[in-house]
XYZ file of C-alpha atoms in Angstrom:
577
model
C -3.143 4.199 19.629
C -2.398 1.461 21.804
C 1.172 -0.315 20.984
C 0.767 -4.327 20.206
C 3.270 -6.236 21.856
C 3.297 -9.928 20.600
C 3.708 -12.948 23.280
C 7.252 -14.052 22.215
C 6.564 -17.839 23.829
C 3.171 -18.008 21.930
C 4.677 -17.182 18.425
C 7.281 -19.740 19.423
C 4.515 -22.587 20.058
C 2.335 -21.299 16.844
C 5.796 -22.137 15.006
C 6.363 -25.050 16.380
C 3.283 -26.466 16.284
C 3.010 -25.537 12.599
C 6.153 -27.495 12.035
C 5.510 -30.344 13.462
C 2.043 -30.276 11.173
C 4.282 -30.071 8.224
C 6.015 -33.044 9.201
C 3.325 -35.050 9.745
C 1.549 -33.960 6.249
C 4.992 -34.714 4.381
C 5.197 -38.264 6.458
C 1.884 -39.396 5.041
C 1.844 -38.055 1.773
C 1.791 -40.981 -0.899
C 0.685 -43.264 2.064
C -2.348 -45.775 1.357
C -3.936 -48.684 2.557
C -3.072 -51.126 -0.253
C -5.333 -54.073 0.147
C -5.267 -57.593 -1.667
C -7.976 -59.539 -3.930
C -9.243 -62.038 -1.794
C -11.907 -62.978 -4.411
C -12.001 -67.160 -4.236
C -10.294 -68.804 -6.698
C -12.659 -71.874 -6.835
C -11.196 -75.146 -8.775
C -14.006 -77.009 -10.800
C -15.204 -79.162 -9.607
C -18.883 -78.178 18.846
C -18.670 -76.904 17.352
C -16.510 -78.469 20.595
C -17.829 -80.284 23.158
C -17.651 -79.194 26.992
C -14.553 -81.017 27.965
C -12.651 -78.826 24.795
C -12.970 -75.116 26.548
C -13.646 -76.199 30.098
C -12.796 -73.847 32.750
C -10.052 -75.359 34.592
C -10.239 -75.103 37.826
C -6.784 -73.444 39.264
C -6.576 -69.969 41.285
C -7.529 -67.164 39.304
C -4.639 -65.366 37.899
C -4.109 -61.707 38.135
C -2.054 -59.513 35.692
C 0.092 -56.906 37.989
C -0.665 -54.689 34.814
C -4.052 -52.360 35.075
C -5.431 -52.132 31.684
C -8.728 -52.170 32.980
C -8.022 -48.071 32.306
C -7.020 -47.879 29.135
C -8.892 -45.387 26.802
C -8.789 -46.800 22.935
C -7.044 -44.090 20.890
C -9.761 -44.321 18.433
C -12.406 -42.875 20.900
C -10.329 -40.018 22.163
C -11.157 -36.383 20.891
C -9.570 -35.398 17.443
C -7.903 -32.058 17.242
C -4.007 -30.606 17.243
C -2.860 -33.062 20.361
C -3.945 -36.390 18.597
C -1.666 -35.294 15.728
C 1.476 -34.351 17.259
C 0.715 -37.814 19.216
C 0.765 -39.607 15.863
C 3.535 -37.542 14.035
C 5.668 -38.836 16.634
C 4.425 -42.116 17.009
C 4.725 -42.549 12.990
C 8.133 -41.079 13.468
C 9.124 -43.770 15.690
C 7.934 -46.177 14.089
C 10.381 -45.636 11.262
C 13.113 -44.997 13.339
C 12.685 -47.972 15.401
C 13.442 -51.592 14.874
C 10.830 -53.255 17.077
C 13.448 -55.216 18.860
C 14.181 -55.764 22.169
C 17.430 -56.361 23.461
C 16.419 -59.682 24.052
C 15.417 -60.226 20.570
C 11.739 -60.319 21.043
C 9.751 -58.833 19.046
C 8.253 -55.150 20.554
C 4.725 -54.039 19.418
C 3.424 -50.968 20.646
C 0.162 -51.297 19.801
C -0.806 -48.048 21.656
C 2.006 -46.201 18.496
C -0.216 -48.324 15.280
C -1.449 -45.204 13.621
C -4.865 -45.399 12.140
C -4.513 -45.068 8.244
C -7.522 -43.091 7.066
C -10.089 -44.718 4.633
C -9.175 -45.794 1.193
C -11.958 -46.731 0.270
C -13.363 -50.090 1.332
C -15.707 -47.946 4.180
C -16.010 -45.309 6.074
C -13.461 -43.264 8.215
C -15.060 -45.372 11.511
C -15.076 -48.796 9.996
C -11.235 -48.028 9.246
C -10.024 -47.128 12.195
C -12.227 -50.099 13.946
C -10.581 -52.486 11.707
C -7.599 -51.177 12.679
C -8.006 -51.503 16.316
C -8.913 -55.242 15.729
C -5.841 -55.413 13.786
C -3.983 -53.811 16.810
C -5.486 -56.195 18.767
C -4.359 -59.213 16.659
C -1.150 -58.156 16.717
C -0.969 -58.251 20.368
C -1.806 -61.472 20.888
C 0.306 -62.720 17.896
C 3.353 -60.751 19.291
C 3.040 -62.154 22.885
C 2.552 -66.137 21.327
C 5.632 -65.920 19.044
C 7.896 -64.115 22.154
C 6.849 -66.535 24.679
C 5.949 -70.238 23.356
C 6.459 -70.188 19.327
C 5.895 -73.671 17.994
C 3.426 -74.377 20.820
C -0.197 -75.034 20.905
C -1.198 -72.060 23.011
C 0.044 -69.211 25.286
C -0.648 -69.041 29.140
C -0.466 -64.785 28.493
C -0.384 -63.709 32.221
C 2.537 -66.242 33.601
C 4.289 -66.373 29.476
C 4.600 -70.059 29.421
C 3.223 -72.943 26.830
C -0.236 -74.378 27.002
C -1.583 -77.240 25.379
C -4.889 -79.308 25.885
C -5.351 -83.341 25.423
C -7.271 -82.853 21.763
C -3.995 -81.876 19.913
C -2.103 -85.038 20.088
C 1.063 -83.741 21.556
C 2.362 -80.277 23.070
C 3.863 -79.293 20.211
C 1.294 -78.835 17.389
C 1.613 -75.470 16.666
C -2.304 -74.920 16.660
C -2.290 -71.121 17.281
C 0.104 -70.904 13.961
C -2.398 -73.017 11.771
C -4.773 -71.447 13.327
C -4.332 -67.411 13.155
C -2.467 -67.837 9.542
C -5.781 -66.808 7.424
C -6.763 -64.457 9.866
C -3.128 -62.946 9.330
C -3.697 -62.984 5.912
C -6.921 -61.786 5.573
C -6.189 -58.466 7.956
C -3.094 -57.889 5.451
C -0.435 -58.514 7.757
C 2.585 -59.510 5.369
C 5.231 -60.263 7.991
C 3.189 -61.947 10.528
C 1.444 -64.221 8.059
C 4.923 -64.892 6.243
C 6.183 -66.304 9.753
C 3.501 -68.384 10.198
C 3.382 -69.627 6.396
C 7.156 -70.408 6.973
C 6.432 -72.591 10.150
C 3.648 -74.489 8.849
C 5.787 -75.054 5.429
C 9.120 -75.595 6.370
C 8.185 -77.472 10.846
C 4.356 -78.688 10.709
C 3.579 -82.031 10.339
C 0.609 -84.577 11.747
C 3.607 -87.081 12.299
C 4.896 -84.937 15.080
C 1.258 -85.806 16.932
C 2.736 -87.970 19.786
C -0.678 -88.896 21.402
C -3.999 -89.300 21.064
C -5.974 -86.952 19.353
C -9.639 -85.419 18.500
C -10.404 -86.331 15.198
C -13.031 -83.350 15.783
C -10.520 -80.231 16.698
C -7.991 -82.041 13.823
C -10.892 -81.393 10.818
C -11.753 -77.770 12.070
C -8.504 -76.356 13.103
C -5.726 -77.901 11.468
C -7.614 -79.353 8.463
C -9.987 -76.471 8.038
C -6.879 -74.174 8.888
C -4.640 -75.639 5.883
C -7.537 -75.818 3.458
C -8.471 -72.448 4.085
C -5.231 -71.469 3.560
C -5.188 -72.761 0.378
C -8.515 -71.340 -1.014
C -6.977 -68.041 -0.532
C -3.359 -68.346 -1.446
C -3.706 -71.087 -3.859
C -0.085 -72.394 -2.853
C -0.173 -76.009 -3.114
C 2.231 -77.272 -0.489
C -1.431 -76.395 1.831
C -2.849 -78.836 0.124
C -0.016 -81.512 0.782
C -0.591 -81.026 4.739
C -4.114 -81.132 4.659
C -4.109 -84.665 2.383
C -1.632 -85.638 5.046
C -4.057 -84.809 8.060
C -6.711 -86.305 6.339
C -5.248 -89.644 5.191
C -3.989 -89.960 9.264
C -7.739 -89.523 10.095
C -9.462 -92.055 8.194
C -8.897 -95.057 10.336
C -11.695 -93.101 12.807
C -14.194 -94.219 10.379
C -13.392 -97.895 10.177
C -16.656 -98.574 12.340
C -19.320 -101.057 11.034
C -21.635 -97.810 10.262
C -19.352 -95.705 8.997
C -19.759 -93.266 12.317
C -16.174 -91.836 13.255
C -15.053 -92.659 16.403
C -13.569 -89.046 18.338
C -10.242 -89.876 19.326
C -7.316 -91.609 17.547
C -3.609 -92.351 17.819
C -1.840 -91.474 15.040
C 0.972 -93.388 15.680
C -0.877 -97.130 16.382
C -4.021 -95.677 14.773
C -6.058 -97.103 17.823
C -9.448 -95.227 18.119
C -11.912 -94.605 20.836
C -15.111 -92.559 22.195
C -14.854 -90.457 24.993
C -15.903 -92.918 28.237
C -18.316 -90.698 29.487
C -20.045 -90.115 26.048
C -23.486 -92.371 26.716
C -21.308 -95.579 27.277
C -18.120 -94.796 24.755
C -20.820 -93.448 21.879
C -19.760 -90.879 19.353
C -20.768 -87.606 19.794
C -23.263 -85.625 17.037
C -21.428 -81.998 16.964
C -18.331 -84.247 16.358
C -18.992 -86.666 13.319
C -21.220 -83.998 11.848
C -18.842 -81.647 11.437
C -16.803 -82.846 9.345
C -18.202 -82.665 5.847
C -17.801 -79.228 4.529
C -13.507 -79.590 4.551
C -13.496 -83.505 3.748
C -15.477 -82.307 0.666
C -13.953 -79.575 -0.365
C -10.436 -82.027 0.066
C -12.158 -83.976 -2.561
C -12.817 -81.322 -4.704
C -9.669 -79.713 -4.952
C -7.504 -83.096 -4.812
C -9.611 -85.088 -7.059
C -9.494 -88.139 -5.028
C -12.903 -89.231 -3.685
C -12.291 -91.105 -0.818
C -12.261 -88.250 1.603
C -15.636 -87.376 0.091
C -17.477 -90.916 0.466
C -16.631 -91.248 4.118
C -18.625 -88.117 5.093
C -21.258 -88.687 2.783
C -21.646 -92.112 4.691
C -21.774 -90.012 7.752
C -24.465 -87.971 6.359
C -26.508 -90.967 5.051
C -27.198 -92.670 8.028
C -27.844 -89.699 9.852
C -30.874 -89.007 6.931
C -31.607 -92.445 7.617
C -31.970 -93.079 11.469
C -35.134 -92.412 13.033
C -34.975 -88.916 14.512
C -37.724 -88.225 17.356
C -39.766 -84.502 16.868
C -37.706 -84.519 13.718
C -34.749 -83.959 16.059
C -31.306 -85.399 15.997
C -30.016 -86.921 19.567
C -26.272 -85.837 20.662
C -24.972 -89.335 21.110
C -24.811 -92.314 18.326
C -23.809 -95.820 18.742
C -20.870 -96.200 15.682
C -21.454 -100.236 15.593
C -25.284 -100.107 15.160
C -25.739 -96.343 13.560
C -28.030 -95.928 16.647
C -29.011 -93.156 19.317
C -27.825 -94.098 22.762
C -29.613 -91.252 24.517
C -32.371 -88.611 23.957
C -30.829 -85.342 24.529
C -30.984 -82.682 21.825
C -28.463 -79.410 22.237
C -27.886 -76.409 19.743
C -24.727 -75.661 22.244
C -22.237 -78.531 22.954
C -22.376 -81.434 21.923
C -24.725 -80.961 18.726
C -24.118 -77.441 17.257
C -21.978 -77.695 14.545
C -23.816 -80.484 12.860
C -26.714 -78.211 11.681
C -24.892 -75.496 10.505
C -23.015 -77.634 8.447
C -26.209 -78.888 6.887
C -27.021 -75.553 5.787
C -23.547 -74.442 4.535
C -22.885 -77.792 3.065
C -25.853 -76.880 0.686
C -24.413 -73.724 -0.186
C -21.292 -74.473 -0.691
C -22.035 -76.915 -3.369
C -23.783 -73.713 -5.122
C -27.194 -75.283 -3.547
C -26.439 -78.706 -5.352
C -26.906 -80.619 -1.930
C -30.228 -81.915 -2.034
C -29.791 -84.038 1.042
C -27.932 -81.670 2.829
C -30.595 -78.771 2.294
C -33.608 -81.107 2.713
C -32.249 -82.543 6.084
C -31.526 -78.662 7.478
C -34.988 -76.981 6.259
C -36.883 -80.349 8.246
C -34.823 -79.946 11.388
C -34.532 -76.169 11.398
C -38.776 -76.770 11.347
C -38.251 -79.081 14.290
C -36.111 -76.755 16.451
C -38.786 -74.143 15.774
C -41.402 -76.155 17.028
C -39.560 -77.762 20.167
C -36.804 -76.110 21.193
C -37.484 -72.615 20.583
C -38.834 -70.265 23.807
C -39.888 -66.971 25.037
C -39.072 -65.883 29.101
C -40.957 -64.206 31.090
C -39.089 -61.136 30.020
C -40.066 -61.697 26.252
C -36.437 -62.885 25.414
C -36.024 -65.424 22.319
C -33.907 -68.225 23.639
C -33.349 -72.041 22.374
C -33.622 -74.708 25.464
C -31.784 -77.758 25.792
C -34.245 -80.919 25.521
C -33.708 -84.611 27.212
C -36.209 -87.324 26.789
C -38.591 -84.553 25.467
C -38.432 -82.134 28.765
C -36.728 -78.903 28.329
C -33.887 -77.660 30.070
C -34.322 -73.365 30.146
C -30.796 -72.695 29.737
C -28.838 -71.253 26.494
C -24.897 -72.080 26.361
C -22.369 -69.436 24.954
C -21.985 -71.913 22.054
C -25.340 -71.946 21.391
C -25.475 -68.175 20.364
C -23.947 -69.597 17.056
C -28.054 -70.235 15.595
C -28.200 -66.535 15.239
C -26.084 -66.667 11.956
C -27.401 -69.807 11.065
C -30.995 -68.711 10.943
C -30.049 -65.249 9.655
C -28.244 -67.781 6.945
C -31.452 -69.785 6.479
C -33.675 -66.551 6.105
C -30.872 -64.816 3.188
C -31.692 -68.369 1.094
C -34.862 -68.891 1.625
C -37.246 -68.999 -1.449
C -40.570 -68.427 0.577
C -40.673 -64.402 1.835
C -43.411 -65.251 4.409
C -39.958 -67.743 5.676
C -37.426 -65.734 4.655
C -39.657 -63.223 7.175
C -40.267 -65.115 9.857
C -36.458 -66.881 10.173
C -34.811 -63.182 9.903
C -36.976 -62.164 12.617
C -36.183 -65.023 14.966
C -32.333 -64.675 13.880
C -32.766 -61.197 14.906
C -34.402 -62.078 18.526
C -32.170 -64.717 19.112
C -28.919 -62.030 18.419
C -31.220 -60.007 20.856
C -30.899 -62.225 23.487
C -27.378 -63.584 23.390
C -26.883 -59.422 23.838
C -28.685 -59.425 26.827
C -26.063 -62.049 28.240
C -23.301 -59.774 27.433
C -24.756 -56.487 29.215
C -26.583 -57.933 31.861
C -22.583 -58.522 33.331
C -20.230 -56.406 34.642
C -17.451 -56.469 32.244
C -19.664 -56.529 29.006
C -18.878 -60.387 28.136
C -21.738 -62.988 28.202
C -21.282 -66.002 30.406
C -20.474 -69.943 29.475
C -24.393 -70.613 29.984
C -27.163 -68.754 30.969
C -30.361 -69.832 32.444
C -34.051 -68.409 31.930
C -36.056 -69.324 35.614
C -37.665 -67.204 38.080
C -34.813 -65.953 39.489
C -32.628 -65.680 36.420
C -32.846 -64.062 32.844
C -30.025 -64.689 30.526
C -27.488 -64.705 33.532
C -26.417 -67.660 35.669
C -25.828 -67.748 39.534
C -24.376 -70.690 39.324
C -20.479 -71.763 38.237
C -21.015 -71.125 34.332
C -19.665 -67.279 34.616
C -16.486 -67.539 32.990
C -15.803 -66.691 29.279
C -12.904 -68.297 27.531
C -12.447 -66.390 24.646
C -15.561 -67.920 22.767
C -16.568 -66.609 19.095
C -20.339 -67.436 18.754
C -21.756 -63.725 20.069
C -19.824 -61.872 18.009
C -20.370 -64.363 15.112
C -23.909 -64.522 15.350
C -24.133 -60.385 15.096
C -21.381 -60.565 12.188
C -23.999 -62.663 9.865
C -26.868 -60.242 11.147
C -24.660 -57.067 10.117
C -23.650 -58.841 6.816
C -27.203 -59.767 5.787
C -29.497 -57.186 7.236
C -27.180 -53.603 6.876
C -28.841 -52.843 10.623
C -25.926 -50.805 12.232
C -27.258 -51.411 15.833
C -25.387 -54.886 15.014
C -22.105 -53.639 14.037
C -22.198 -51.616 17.050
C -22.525 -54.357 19.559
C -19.869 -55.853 17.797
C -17.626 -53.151 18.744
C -18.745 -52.502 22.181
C -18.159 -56.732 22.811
C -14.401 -56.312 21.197
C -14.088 -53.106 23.228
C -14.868 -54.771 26.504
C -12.301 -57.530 25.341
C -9.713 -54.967 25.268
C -10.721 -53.525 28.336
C -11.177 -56.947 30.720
C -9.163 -59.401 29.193
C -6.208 -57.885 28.168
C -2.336 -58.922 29.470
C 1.049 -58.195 28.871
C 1.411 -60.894 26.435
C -2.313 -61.284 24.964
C -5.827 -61.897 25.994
C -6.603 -64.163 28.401
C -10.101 -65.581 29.754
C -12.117 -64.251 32.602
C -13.085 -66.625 35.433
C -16.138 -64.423 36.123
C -17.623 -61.922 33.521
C -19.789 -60.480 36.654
C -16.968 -60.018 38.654
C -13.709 -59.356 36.510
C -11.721 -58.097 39.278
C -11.756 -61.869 40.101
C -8.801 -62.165 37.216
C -8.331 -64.918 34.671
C -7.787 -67.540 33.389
C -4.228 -67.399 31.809
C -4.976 -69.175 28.239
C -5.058 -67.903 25.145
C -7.280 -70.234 23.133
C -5.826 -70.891 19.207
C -9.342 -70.063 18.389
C -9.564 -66.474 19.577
C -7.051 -65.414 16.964
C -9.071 -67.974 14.145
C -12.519 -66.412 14.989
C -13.307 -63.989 17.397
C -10.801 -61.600 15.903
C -11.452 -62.624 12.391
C -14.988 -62.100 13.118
C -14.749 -58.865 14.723
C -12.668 -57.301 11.781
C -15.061 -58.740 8.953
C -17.473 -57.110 10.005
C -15.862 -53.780 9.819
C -14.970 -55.004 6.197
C -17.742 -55.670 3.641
C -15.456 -56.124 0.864
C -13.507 -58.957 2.270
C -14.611 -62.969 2.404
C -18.163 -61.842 1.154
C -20.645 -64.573 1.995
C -21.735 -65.062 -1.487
C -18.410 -66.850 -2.593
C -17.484 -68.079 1.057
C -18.735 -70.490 4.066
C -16.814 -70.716 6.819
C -16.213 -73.634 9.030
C -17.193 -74.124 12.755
C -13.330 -72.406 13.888
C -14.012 -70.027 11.003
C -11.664 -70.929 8.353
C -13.363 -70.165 5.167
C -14.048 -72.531 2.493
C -15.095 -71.240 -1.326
C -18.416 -71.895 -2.862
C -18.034 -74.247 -5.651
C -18.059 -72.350 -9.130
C -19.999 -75.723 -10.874
């Protein structure tokens, strides 16, 4: 009989090892996901044009850190490494404070630990949610270190950014506009810092300049409504009266058309002087009915509600070519100026608001639905075309000729045809509408792969020598929601997984290319990233293209039954009545 002699240094790592699994067991015992009722409370009752997200054009930037490298924890392989890693990590993260020296704020996102399911999905959807989350707080955590109170973050050089359409540097318009998004993803203490600001600092009388009456409705209006829908704490409601009574003079035209810009101090208002000889602009002055409404509804007071409706009357009035609505409108004669139809800037938001402004009234909107079902007719039958490579795509039309391009902004008809098809009373429609919803998604994919880093371009072109990529100066993405938006809706209302996944894949890349120090900055060239960015963190990446990415790893939350969302993608309740 052979004597057994036992490997003293592998008994002592079977020990140890078995220890430090008994830790991590005791840490998490008792732990869950809690996770809050965000079921609407309902009372009774260009998107942005090109100058908004331009490119600038400055140097490219480069970040001295490489995270072009970094593996996502989620994706690594599972077994007795991966929880030692997050025994320790979750044992640091109670010893810890999170604070530097410096008192800044520390997040590790690399040390979150992904909470198993509890629940509200499976074990992927949690720990892709979670990732967003990490993601979220990244970008939150480099905004309030670097430039709190400001409009944006430049993430790669840590200094303040602002833009002409806020009416002063110091509009806090990444607070206003992340706070639901904060909310929504459950995090307590970075939505209670930004509920603080916006309660205790913001105010539209600290606007010291001229502002868009446009970016003022959808971020800070939409923003504070939003906030209000979910939280149902009325001091939101007292800002966003405030920003709407210091908009109003914008519609003190002899047609009732809004003007885009105004002062809020001498209340002077003007168009843009390129805009067709100082016209207003159609993605503009359409877009602002769902939260002047919904300011009506919950405030009682009308007024807010008759101005838009004026809006929307003449617009059902005027005489609209192929059944199409022009971009630019004269606001003394309630006239077109030009003949040039977009579904990317310049006229995008209008028609989606059409169609939710008919569901958010429960479908009470007559006008609102018989004015989208016409012009969605009218797109189909003028604007809609196939390439040569059998790609869905919708062209950009001036005095009737089409233009074979498809903007990054555009991508937003996905959703609002998938939309259209979920409410439609006619299956042979209903058919039809999902199925070009579905193609379109298709195609505003193929801009994403077709580049290097994963991220679709500013516009893409459909020619002989291109197919949903551009060789000209359009290849730089600047944070921009629409993809990712358009293949939320098509997850939500069709259950096809193939949409969730290019979802993640499109937030993965984001990680991977456009990650910094301090946030997530832009890319000046999604076919060459190496090329570096752009160094601003737009307010709207936190409001949408995170808030999109996590909804749709979470069914349960803002379900599009009780919500719309605006065109930055605050969302707005459904009227009960």
């Amino acid at each position: 009989m052979k004597t057994v002699h036992f490997n003293r240094k592998a008994v002592a790592l079977v020990l140890a090892t078995a220890g430090v699994l008994s830790l991590f067991v005791i840490a998490t015992i008792g732990t869950t996901d809690t996770t809050e009722d965000f079921s609407p409370r309902v009372d009774a009752v260009v998107r942005d044009i090109h100058v908004r997200r331009r490119l600038q054009n400055k140097p490219p930037v480069v970040d001295t850190g490489d995270h072009a490298g970094e593996v996502d924890e989620i994706d690594k392989a599972r077994g007795l490494n991966e929880i030692i890693e997050r025994a320790n990590r979750l044992k640091a993260e109670k010893e810890g404070n999170g604070v530097k020296e410096d008192g800044r704020e520390e997040v590790d996102t690399s040390a979150v630990v992904v909470k198993p399911p509890t629940g509200d999905g499976d074990e992927e959807d949690a720990q892709r949610r979670e990732k967003v989350k990490q993601m979220m707080v990244h970008a939150w955590t480099g905004y309030k270190n670097y430039t709190w109170g400001a409009n944006e973050l430049k993430p790669v050089s840590k200094e303040s950014h602002s833009q002409g359409i806020f009416g002063g540097a110091g509009m806090a318009a990444t607070i206003v506009d992340a706070a639901d998004t904060l909310y929504i993803m459950g995090l307590e203490n970075e939505y209670n810092s930004a509920r603080e600001f916006i309660r205790d600092n913001w105010t539209i009388s600290k606007a010291t300049s001229t502002l868009s009456v446009f970016e003022t409705n959808i971020r800070f209006l939409g923003g504070m409504l939003s906030l209000y829908a979910l939280t149902k704490e009325m001091f939101y409601v007292e800002k966003a009266k405030e920003i709407a009574d210091a908009l109003l003079p914008a519609f003190d035209t002899p047609s009732g058309i809004p003007k885009s810009n105004l002062n809020p101090i001498t209340k002077y208002v003007s168009n843009y002087g390129w805009a067709a000889g100082g016209s207003s602009i159609l993605s503009e002055f359409g877009s602002l009915h769902l939260e002047f409404a919904y300011l009506s509804n919950v405030t009682g007071n009308p007024i807010y509600y008759e101005k838009v409706k004026k809006v929307r009357d003449v617009l059902d009035a005027v005489d609209k070519p192929d059944g199409l609505y022009s971009n630019y409108m004269n606001p003394d004669t309630g006239k077109w100026t030009q003949m040039h139809m977009s579904l990317g800037a310049l006229g995008d938001s209008f028609y989606e608001y059409l169609i939710k402004s008919w569901l958010q009234t429960g479908k009470k909107d007559d006008q609102a639905k018989k004015m989208y079902f016409e012009v969605s007719d009218a797109i189909q039958n003028k604007m809609v075309f196939k390439s040569k490579g059998g790609l869905t795509y919708v062209a950009e039309l001036r005095n009737g000729n089409p233009e074979h391009k498809m903007g990054h902004l555009a991508c937003f008809v996905t959703g609002m045809f998938a939309l259209e098809a979920e409410h439609s009373d006619d299956p042979a429609r209903k058919e039809k509408i999902m199925k070009l919803a579905e193609e379109l998604g298709k195609t505003c994919h193929e801009s994403y792969v077709r580049a290097a880093s994963g991220i679709g371009p500013e516009m893409f072109y459909f020619d002989q020598f291109q197919e949903a990529t551009t060789n000209g100066g359009d290849h730089g993405y600047i944070q921009r929601p629409e993809v990712i938006e358009g293949w939320f809706y098509l997850w939500r209302l069709t259950k096809k997984k193939v949409y969730k996944e290019w979802v993640w894949e499109a937030m993965m890349a984001i990680e991977k290319h456009c990650k910094v120090d301090a946030g997530y900055a832009g890319l000046r060239n999604v076919y060459k990233p190496e090329d570096g960015y752009d160094d601003v963190m737009q307010s709207f990446f936190f409001a949408e293209t995170l808030k999109y990415g996590y909804l749709t790893f979470a069914d349960d939350k803002i379900p599009l039954d009780h919500w719309v969302f605006n065109t930055e993608a605050h969302p707005l309740p459904i009227y009960s009545s």
